[in-house]
XYZ file of C-alpha atoms in Angstrom:
61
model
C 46.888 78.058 124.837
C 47.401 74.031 124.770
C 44.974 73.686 127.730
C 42.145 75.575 126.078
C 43.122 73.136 122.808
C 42.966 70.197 124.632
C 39.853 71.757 126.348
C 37.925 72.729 123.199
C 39.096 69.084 121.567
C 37.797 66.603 124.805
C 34.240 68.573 124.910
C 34.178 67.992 121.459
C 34.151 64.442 121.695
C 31.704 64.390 124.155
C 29.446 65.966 122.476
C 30.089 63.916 119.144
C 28.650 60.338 120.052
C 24.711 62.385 121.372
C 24.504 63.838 117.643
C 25.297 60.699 115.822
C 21.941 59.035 117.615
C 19.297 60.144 114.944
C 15.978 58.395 117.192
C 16.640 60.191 120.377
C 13.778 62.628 121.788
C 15.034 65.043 124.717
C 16.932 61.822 126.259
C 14.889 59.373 125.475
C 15.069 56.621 122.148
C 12.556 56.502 120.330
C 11.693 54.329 117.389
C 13.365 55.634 114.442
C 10.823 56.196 111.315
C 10.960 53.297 108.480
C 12.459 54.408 105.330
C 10.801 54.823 102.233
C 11.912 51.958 100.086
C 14.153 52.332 96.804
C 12.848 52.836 93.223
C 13.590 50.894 90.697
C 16.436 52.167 88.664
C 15.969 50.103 85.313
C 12.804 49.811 83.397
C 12.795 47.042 80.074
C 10.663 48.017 77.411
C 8.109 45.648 75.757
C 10.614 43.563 74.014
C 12.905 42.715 77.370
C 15.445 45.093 76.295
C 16.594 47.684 78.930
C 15.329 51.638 77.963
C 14.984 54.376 79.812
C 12.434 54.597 82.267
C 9.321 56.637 81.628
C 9.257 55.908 77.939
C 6.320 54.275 76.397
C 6.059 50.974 76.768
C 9.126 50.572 79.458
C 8.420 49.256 83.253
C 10.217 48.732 86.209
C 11.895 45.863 87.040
């Protein structure tokens, strides 16, 4: 019972460092896609005052 433990444990660390490569293509790197950028998580309204975004007068900073 240990061997098939230590068995099921080694071929799972094997296997652990191919799935944490997210630009590989059947073997082979590829270049990984660019991420989309951030939004902007405060707006100010007309007056310089932070409000909640996507009320009148409020944009992003």
């Amino acid at each position: 019972m240990r061997i098939l433990f230590a068995a099921a444990v080694g071929l799972a660390m094997l296997s652990t460092p191919s799935l944490a490569v997210p630009c590989r293509d059947h073997g082979k790197f590829v270049k990984c896609p660019p991420k989309a950028p951030a939004k902007a998580a405060r707006c100010k309204d007309a007056k310089g005052r932070f409000a909640k975004c996507g009320t009148p007068s409020a944009k992003p900073i």
